[in-house]
Amino acid sequence: MTQTVVQQPTSKAALISVSLAHAENLCRANRARLTPIRRRVLETLHNSNRPLGAYDLAAALAPQGRRMAPITVYRALEFLIEQGLAHRLASLNAYVASSQANDGRGTAAFLICEACGSVSEVSSPELHDAVSNLHKSHSFSPRARLLELTGRCAHC
Amino acid sequence: MTQTVVQQPTSKAALISVSLAHAENLCRANRARLTPIRRRVLETLHNSNRPLGAYDLAAALAPQGRRMAPITVYRALEFLIEQGLAHRLASLNAYVASSQANDGRGTAAFLICEACGSVSEVSSPELHDAVSNLHKSHSFSPRARLLELTGRCAHC
DNA sequence: ACATATATGTTATATAGCTACATATTTAAA
DNA sequence: TTTAAATATGTAGCTATATAACATATATGT
């Protein structure tokens, strides 16, 4: 008889490499170029527990005491956001890697903990429909959606 | 027999003075001080068709060619936002007066037209519930909610 | 190999928001 | 009604965030 399998605690490193592989595939499919800089920005976002500012990234991507030109980071971020690989959190002026968990589940929202700084990307069909109905009822064609809740997470 | 009454096109000026009176009452009730500066910031927001940046306000509130110190505007905005009289639009770094129409109807969302710059504050019970359920299901206690849709309004 | 499109480098600047501290005004208590 | 405390505003300087403009390099398709 088959045992119930307890889910293995997949390592963070493994999760990240899956995400990066996914990014590679997605870009290939879109004929978009995931250049070394863009890839390093995405990787840095994935490696971080919390959202990073553009200048944080600029510092992280250059050697000791130096920093990458901000515009370079912004250009990479613009690309990643266009591809749906990253998000900008407007309430923090900071950026996060997209969670694959919410891929194609429609409208995503972000829960931002003021205490620990963690951010989780969440969604629900109900939310998606509510937002959908709302803009339709006002004959509004949305291009971008921004849903952020700031407060305290379950732990804090 | 009573005629159907066509709704009178209440003048914009009249609507604004109603809003300002409402603000006075609300502040009195809260023992909060709607000082001249704060009142003028709120009035300027009401008079504008579109969201205003803090520096726009600083220019509008000072005579010809001069400008009010930015910090003064930020302090007034902070007050107005705390009182629920104004909102910050994070995707524009700009501010709008609250519409009384959405008072106490729970979660408000903003529809921001990229073509004409207009913003409308909207809400629906459905949206409110969806947001509510979403954060509850993640044991998240929200302090602030940010819902902004950017796109094209019915006219544009 | 060439022309074109795309990406990056470099420098400077625009825009948004805040810190720190001094002064003034209001509020409530003595 | 003077005084003390809280609240609001003034002034100067600064930090953080984001973009413009233009030059150079690299990739892509013919």
CSV table of C-alpha atoms (C1' of nucleotides) in Angstrom, one decimal:
chain,number,residue,atom,x,y,z
A,1,MET,CA,0.0,0.0,0.0
A,2,THR,CA,1.3,3.4,-0.9
A,3,GLN,CA,2.3,5.7,2.0
A,4,THR,CA,1.1,9.3,2.1
A,5,VAL,CA,4.0,11.3,1.0
A,6,VAL,CA,5.0,14.2,3.2
A,7,GLN,CA,5.9,17.1,1.0
A,8,GLN,CA,9.7,17.4,0.8
A,9,PRO,CA,11.0,20.8,2.0
A,10,THR,CA,12.4,21.8,-1.4
A,11,SER,CA,15.4,24.0,-0.8
A,12,LYS,CA,15.2,27.7,-1.5
A,13,ALA,CA,18.1,27.4,-4.0
A,14,ALA,CA,16.2,24.8,-5.9
A,15,LEU,CA,13.0,26.9,-6.0
A,16,ILE,CA,15.0,29.8,-7.4
A,17,SER,CA,16.6,27.8,-10.1
A,18,VAL,CA,13.2,26.5,-11.1
A,19,SER,CA,12.0,30.1,-11.3
A,20,LEU,CA,15.0,31.2,-13.3
A,21,ALA,CA,14.5,28.3,-15.7
A,22,HIS,CA,10.9,29.3,-16.0
A,23,ALA,CA,12.0,32.9,-16.8
A,24,GLU,CA,14.4,31.6,-19.5
A,25,ASN,CA,11.6,29.6,-21.1
A,26,LEU,CA,9.1,32.4,-21.0
A,27,CYS,CA,11.5,34.9,-22.6
A,28,ARG,CA,12.5,32.4,-25.3
A,29,ALA,CA,8.8,31.9,-26.0
A,30,ASN,CA,8.3,35.7,-26.2
A,31,ARG,CA,11.5,36.3,-28.2
A,32,ALA,CA,12.5,38.5,-25.4
A,33,ARG,CA,16.1,38.7,-24.3
A,34,LEU,CA,16.9,37.7,-20.7
A,35,THR,CA,20.4,39.2,-20.8
A,36,PRO,CA,22.9,38.7,-18.0
A,37,ILE,CA,22.0,41.9,-16.3
A,38,ARG,CA,18.3,41.2,-16.4
A,39,ARG,CA,18.9,37.7,-15.2
A,40,ARG,CA,21.1,38.9,-12.3
A,41,VAL,CA,18.4,41.5,-11.3
A,42,LEU,CA,15.8,38.8,-11.3
A,43,GLU,CA,18.0,36.4,-9.4
A,44,THR,CA,18.8,39.0,-6.8
A,45,LEU,CA,15.1,39.6,-6.3
A,46,HIS,CA,14.4,35.9,-5.9
A,47,ASN,CA,17.2,35.6,-3.4
A,48,SER,CA,15.8,38.3,-1.2
A,49,ASN,CA,13.2,37.7,1.5
A,50,ARG,CA,11.9,41.2,1.1
A,51,PRO,CA,11.3,43.7,-1.6
A,52,LEU,CA,14.4,45.6,-2.9
A,53,GLY,CA,14.6,49.2,-4.0
A,54,ALA,CA,16.2,50.0,-7.3
A,55,TYR,CA,19.2,51.4,-5.4
A,56,ASP,CA,19.5,48.3,-3.3
A,57,LEU,CA,19.7,46.3,-6.5
A,58,ALA,CA,22.3,48.8,-7.9
A,59,ALA,CA,24.4,48.2,-4.9
A,60,ALA,CA,23.9,44.4,-4.8
A,61,LEU,CA,24.9,44.1,-8.5
A,62,ALA,CA,28.2,45.9,-8.3
A,63,PRO,CA,31.4,44.9,-6.5
A,64,GLN,CA,32.3,46.3,-3.0
A,65,GLY,CA,31.4,49.9,-2.5
A,66,ARG,CA,30.6,50.6,-6.1
A,67,ARG,CA,27.1,50.6,-7.6
A,68,MET,CA,25.6,49.9,-11.0
A,69,ALA,CA,24.1,53.0,-12.6
A,70,PRO,CA,20.5,53.4,-11.4
A,71,ILE,CA,19.2,53.7,-15.0
A,72,THR,CA,20.6,50.3,-15.8
A,73,VAL,CA,18.6,48.8,-12.9
A,74,TYR,CA,15.5,50.6,-13.9
A,75,ARG,CA,15.8,49.4,-17.4
A,76,ALA,CA,16.2,45.8,-16.3
A,77,LEU,CA,13.2,46.2,-14.0
A,78,GLU,CA,11.1,47.6,-16.7
A,79,PHE,CA,11.9,44.6,-18.8
A,80,LEU,CA,11.1,42.1,-16.1
A,81,ILE,CA,7.9,43.8,-15.2
A,82,GLU,CA,6.8,43.8,-18.9
A,83,GLN,CA,7.4,40.1,-19.0
A,84,GLY,CA,5.5,39.6,-15.8
A,85,LEU,CA,8.6,38.3,-14.0
A,86,ALA,CA,8.7,41.0,-11.4
A,87,HIS,CA,6.3,43.5,-9.8
A,88,ARG,CA,6.7,47.0,-8.5
A,89,LEU,CA,5.2,47.7,-5.1
A,90,ALA,CA,4.1,51.2,-5.3
A,91,SER,CA,3.6,51.7,-1.6
A,92,LEU,CA,7.2,50.8,-1.0
A,93,ASN,CA,8.9,52.0,-4.1
A,94,ALA,CA,10.4,48.5,-4.2
A,95,TYR,CA,10.4,45.5,-6.4
A,96,VAL,CA,9.8,41.8,-6.0
A,97,ALA,CA,10.0,38.7,-8.2
A,98,SER,CA,6.7,37.3,-9.3
A,99,SER,CA,5.6,34.2,-7.6
A,100,GLN,CA,4.9,31.4,-10.0
A,101,ALA,CA,2.1,30.3,-7.8
A,102,ASN,CA,-0.1,33.1,-9.0
A,103,ASP,CA,0.7,32.7,-12.7
A,104,GLY,CA,-2.3,33.1,-14.9
A,105,ARG,CA,-4.7,33.3,-11.9
A,106,GLY,CA,-5.8,36.7,-12.8
A,107,THR,CA,-5.6,39.7,-10.5
A,108,ALA,CA,-2.9,39.4,-7.9
A,109,ALA,CA,-2.7,41.3,-4.7
A,110,PHE,CA,0.2,41.9,-2.3
A,111,LEU,CA,0.1,41.6,1.4
A,112,ILE,CA,2.8,43.7,2.9
A,113,CYS,CA,3.8,43.2,6.5
A,114,GLU,CA,4.9,46.4,8.2
A,115,ALA,CA,6.5,44.5,11.1
A,116,CYS,CA,8.7,42.0,9.3
A,117,GLY,CA,8.8,43.5,5.9
A,118,SER,CA,7.7,40.3,4.2
A,119,VAL,CA,5.4,40.4,1.2
A,120,SER,CA,3.2,37.7,-0.2
A,121,GLU,CA,1.5,37.6,-3.5
A,122,VAL,CA,-2.0,36.2,-3.3
A,123,SER,CA,-5.1,35.9,-5.4
A,124,SER,CA,-8.6,34.6,-5.5
A,125,PRO,CA,-11.1,34.0,-8.3
A,126,GLU,CA,-13.5,36.1,-6.2
A,127,LEU,CA,-11.2,39.0,-6.2
A,128,HIS,CA,-10.5,38.7,-9.8
A,129,ASP,CA,-14.2,38.7,-10.6
A,130,ALA,CA,-14.9,41.7,-8.3
A,131,VAL,CA,-12.2,43.8,-10.0
A,132,SER,CA,-13.4,42.7,-13.4
A,133,ASN,CA,-17.0,43.6,-12.7
A,134,LEU,CA,-16.0,46.9,-11.2
A,135,HIS,CA,-14.1,48.1,-14.2
A,136,LYS,CA,-16.7,46.8,-16.6
A,137,SER,CA,-19.5,48.5,-14.8
A,138,HIS,CA,-17.6,51.8,-15.3
A,139,SER,CA,-16.7,51.0,-18.9
A,140,PHE,CA,-13.1,51.3,-17.9
A,141,SER,CA,-10.3,49.4,-19.8
A,142,PRO,CA,-7.5,48.6,-17.4
A,143,ARG,CA,-4.0,48.2,-18.5
A,144,ALA,CA,-2.4,47.8,-15.1
A,145,ARG,CA,-3.8,46.7,-11.7
A,146,LEU,CA,-2.3,47.7,-8.4
A,147,LEU,CA,-3.6,45.9,-5.3
A,148,GLU,CA,-1.6,46.3,-2.1
A,149,LEU,CA,-2.7,45.7,1.5
A,150,THR,CA,-0.3,47.0,4.2
A,151,GLY,CA,-0.6,45.7,7.7
A,152,ARG,CA,0.5,42.8,9.8
A,153,CYS,CA,1.0,39.3,8.6
A,154,ALA,CA,0.0,36.1,10.4
A,155,HIS,CA,3.3,35.8,12.3
A,156,CYS,CA,3.6,39.4,13.5
B,1,MET,CA,-49.7,64.8,-11.0
B,2,THR,CA,-46.0,65.2,-10.1
B,3,GLN,CA,-43.6,65.6,-12.9
B,4,THR,CA,-40.5,63.5,-12.9
B,5,VAL,CA,-37.8,65.9,-11.8
B,6,VAL,CA,-34.7,66.1,-13.9
B,7,GLN,CA,-31.7,66.3,-11.7
B,8,GLN,CA,-30.4,69.8,-11.5
B,9,PRO,CA,-26.9,70.3,-12.7
B,10,THR,CA,-25.6,71.4,-9.3
B,11,SER,CA,-22.7,73.7,-9.9
B,12,LYS,CA,-19.2,72.5,-9.2
B,13,ALA,CA,-18.7,75.4,-6.8
B,14,ALA,CA,-21.7,74.3,-4.8
B,15,LEU,CA,-20.5,70.7,-4.7
B,16,ILE,CA,-17.1,71.9,-3.4
B,17,SER,CA,-18.6,74.0,-0.7
B,18,VAL,CA,-20.7,71.1,0.4
B,19,SER,CA,-17.6,68.9,0.6
B,20,LEU,CA,-15.7,71.6,2.6
B,21,ALA,CA,-18.6,71.9,5.0
B,22,HIS,CA,-18.6,68.2,5.4
B,23,ALA,CA,-14.8,68.3,6.1
B,24,GLU,CA,-15.4,71.0,8.8
B,25,ASN,CA,-18.0,68.9,10.5
B,26,LEU,CA,-16.0,65.8,10.4
B,27,CYS,CA,-12.9,67.5,11.9
B,28,ARG,CA,-15.0,69.1,14.5
B,29,ALA,CA,-16.4,65.7,15.4
B,30,ASN,CA,-12.9,64.2,15.6
B,31,ARG,CA,-11.5,67.2,17.5
B,32,ALA,CA,-9.1,67.6,14.6
B,33,ARG,CA,-8.0,71.0,13.4
B,34,LEU,CA,-8.9,72.0,9.9
B,35,THR,CA,-6.5,74.9,9.8
B,36,PRO,CA,-6.4,77.4,7.0
B,37,ILE,CA,-3.5,75.7,5.3
B,38,ARG,CA,-5.1,72.3,5.5
B,39,ARG,CA,-8.4,73.7,4.3
B,40,ARG,CA,-6.7,75.4,1.3
B,41,VAL,CA,-4.9,72.2,0.3
B,42,LEU,CA,-8.2,70.3,0.4
B,43,GLU,CA,-10.0,73.1,-1.5
B,44,THR,CA,-7.3,73.1,-4.2
B,45,LEU,CA,-7.6,69.3,-4.6
B,46,HIS,CA,-11.4,69.7,-4.9
B,47,ASN,CA,-11.0,72.4,-7.5
B,48,SER,CA,-8.7,70.3,-9.6
B,49,ASN,CA,-10.0,67.9,-12.3
B,50,ARG,CA,-7.0,65.7,-11.9
B,51,PRO,CA,-4.7,64.5,-9.1
B,52,LEU,CA,-2.1,67.0,-8.0
B,53,GLY,CA,1.5,66.4,-6.9
B,54,ALA,CA,2.8,67.8,-3.7
B,55,TYR,CA,4.8,70.3,-5.6
B,56,ASP,CA,1.9,71.3,-7.8
B,57,LEU,CA,0.0,72.1,-4.5
B,58,ALA,CA,3.0,74.0,-3.2
B,59,ALA,CA,3.0,76.1,-6.3
B,60,ALA,CA,-0.7,76.6,-6.3
B,61,LEU,CA,-0.8,77.7,-2.7
B,62,ALA,CA,1.8,80.5,-3.0
B,63,PRO,CA,1.7,83.7,-4.8
B,64,GLN,CA,3.1,84.2,-8.3
B,65,GLY,CA,6.4,82.4,-8.9
B,66,ARG,CA,6.9,81.5,-5.3
B,67,ARG,CA,6.1,78.2,-3.7
B,68,MET,CA,5.1,77.0,-0.3
B,69,ALA,CA,7.7,74.8,1.4
B,70,PRO,CA,7.1,71.2,0.3
B,71,ILE,CA,7.2,70.0,3.9
B,72,THR,CA,4.2,72.2,4.7
B,73,VAL,CA,2.2,70.6,1.9
B,74,TYR,CA,3.2,67.1,3.0
B,75,ARG,CA,2.1,67.8,6.5
B,76,ALA,CA,-1.2,69.1,5.4
B,77,LEU,CA,-1.7,66.0,3.1
B,78,GLU,CA,-0.8,63.7,5.9
B,79,PHE,CA,-3.5,65.3,8.0
B,80,LEU,CA,-6.1,65.1,5.3
B,81,ILE,CA,-5.3,61.5,4.5
B,82,GLU,CA,-5.5,60.6,8.2
B,83,GLN,CA,-9.0,62.1,8.3
B,84,GLY,CA,-10.0,60.3,5.2
B,85,LEU,CA,-10.5,63.6,3.3
B,86,ALA,CA,-7.9,62.9,0.7
B,87,HIS,CA,-6.1,60.0,-0.9
B,88,ARG,CA,-2.6,59.4,-2.2
B,89,LEU,CA,-2.5,57.7,-5.6
B,90,ALA,CA,0.7,55.7,-5.4
B,91,SER,CA,0.9,55.0,-9.1
B,92,LEU,CA,1.0,58.7,-9.8
B,93,ASN,CA,2.7,60.1,-6.7
B,94,ALA,CA,-0.3,62.4,-6.6
B,95,TYR,CA,-3.2,63.3,-4.4
B,96,VAL,CA,-6.9,63.6,-4.8
B,97,ALA,CA,-9.8,64.8,-2.5
B,98,SER,CA,-12.0,61.9,-1.4
B,99,SER,CA,-15.3,61.6,-3.0
B,100,GLN,CA,-18.1,61.7,-0.5
B,101,ALA,CA,-20.0,59.3,-2.6
B,102,ASN,CA,-17.8,56.4,-1.4
B,103,ASP,CA,-18.0,57.4,2.3
B,104,GLY,CA,-18.3,54.4,4.5
B,105,ARG,CA,-18.8,52.0,1.6
B,106,GLY,CA,-15.7,50.1,2.5
B,107,THR,CA,-12.8,49.4,0.2
B,108,ALA,CA,-12.5,52.1,-2.5
B,109,ALA,CA,-10.7,51.7,-5.8
B,110,PHE,CA,-9.4,54.3,-8.2
B,111,LEU,CA,-9.8,54.2,-12.0
B,112,ILE,CA,-7.0,56.3,-13.5
B,113,CYS,CA,-7.3,57.3,-17.1
B,114,GLU,CA,-4.0,57.5,-18.9
B,115,ALA,CA,-5.5,59.5,-21.7
B,116,CYS,CA,-7.3,62.3,-20.0
B,117,GLY,CA,-5.8,62.1,-16.5
B,118,SER,CA,-9.1,61.9,-14.8
B,119,VAL,CA,-9.5,59.7,-11.8
B,120,SER,CA,-12.7,58.3,-10.4
B,121,GLU,CA,-13.1,56.7,-7.0
B,122,VAL,CA,-15.4,53.7,-7.1
B,123,SER,CA,-16.4,50.8,-4.9
B,124,SER,CA,-18.7,47.8,-4.8
B,125,PRO,CA,-19.8,45.6,-1.9
B,126,GLU,CA,-18.5,42.6,-4.0
B,127,LEU,CA,-15.0,44.1,-4.1
B,128,HIS,CA,-15.1,44.9,-0.4
B,129,ASP,CA,-16.0,41.3,0.4
B,130,ALA,CA,-13.4,39.9,-1.9
B,131,VAL,CA,-10.7,41.9,-0.4
B,132,SER,CA,-12.0,41.1,3.1
B,133,ASN,CA,-12.1,37.4,2.4
B,134,LEU,CA,-8.6,37.5,0.9
B,135,HIS,CA,-6.9,39.0,3.8
B,136,LYS,CA,-8.8,36.9,6.3
B,137,SER,CA,-7.9,33.7,4.5
B,138,HIS,CA,-4.3,34.7,5.0
B,139,SER,CA,-4.7,35.9,8.6
B,140,PHE,CA,-3.5,39.3,7.5
B,141,SER,CA,-4.6,42.4,9.4
B,142,PRO,CA,-4.6,45.3,6.9
B,143,ARG,CA,-4.1,48.9,8.0
B,144,ALA,CA,-4.2,50.4,4.6
B,145,ARG,CA,-5.6,49.3,1.2
B,146,LEU,CA,-4.3,50.4,-2.2
B,147,LEU,CA,-6.4,49.6,-5.2
B,148,GLU,CA,-5.6,51.4,-8.4
B,149,LEU,CA,-6.5,50.5,-12.0
B,150,THR,CA,-4.7,52.4,-14.7
B,151,GLY,CA,-6.1,52.4,-18.3
B,152,ARG,CA,-8.7,54.1,-20.4
B,153,CYS,CA,-11.9,55.7,-19.1
B,154,ALA,CA,-15.3,55.4,-20.8
B,155,HIS,CA,-14.7,58.7,-22.8
B,156,CYS,CA,-11.2,58.0,-24.0
C,1,DA,C1',29.3,41.6,-44.1
C,2,DC,C1',25.9,44.8,-43.7
C,3,DA,C1',22.0,47.3,-41.9
C,4,DT,C1',18.8,47.5,-38.3
C,5,DA,C1',17.2,46.9,-33.9
C,6,DT,C1',18.1,46.2,-29.3
C,7,DA,C1',20.9,46.7,-25.1
C,8,DT,C1',24.1,49.0,-22.2
C,9,DG,C1',27.4,52.9,-20.6
C,10,DT,C1',28.0,57.6,-19.0
C,11,DT,C1',26.7,61.9,-17.2
C,12,DA,C1',23.6,64.9,-15.6
C,13,DT,C1',19.3,66.2,-13.8
C,14,DA,C1',14.4,66.0,-12.5
C,15,DT,C1',11.1,64.8,-9.1
C,16,DA,C1',9.4,63.3,-4.6
C,17,DG,C1',9.7,63.1,0.2
C,18,DC,C1',11.9,63.8,4.7
C,19,DT,C1',15.1,65.4,8.9
C,20,DA,C1',16.2,68.6,12.2
C,21,DC,C1',15.4,72.4,14.7
C,22,DA,C1',13.3,77.0,15.6
C,23,DT,C1',9.1,79.6,16.2
C,24,DA,C1',4.3,80.4,16.7
C,25,DT,C1',-0.2,79.3,18.0
C,26,DT,C1',-3.8,76.8,20.3
C,27,DT,C1',-5.6,74.1,24.3
C,28,DA,C1',-6.4,72.9,28.8
C,29,DA,C1',-4.9,73.0,33.5
C,30,DA,C1',-3.4,75.6,37.7
D,1,DT,C1',-5.3,84.5,33.4
D,2,DT,C1',-1.1,83.0,33.6
D,3,DT,C1',1.3,78.9,32.7
D,4,DA,C1',2.5,74.5,30.8
D,5,DA,C1',1.9,71.2,27.3
D,6,DA,C1',0.5,70.0,22.9
D,7,DT,C1',-0.1,71.0,18.3
D,8,DA,C1',1.0,73.5,14.0
D,9,DT,C1',3.9,76.1,11.0
D,10,DG,C1',8.5,78.2,9.3
D,11,DT,C1',13.2,77.6,7.4
D,12,DA,C1',17.1,75.3,5.6
D,13,DG,C1',19.2,71.5,3.9
D,14,DC,C1',19.2,66.9,2.6
D,15,DT,C1',18.1,61.9,0.9
D,16,DA,C1',15.8,58.9,-2.1
D,17,DT,C1',13.6,57.7,-6.4
D,18,DA,C1',13.4,58.0,-11.2
D,19,DT,C1',14.4,59.7,-15.8
D,20,DA,C1',16.6,62.4,-20.0
D,21,DA,C1',19.9,62.7,-23.5
D,22,DC,C1',23.4,61.0,-26.0
D,23,DA,C1',27.2,57.7,-27.0
D,24,DT,C1',28.7,53.0,-27.6
D,25,DA,C1',28.3,48.2,-28.0
D,26,DT,C1',26.1,43.9,-29.1
D,27,DA,C1',22.8,41.0,-31.2
D,28,DT,C1',19.7,39.7,-35.2
D,29,DG,C1',18.1,38.9,-39.7
D,30,DT,C1',19.2,39.6,-44.6
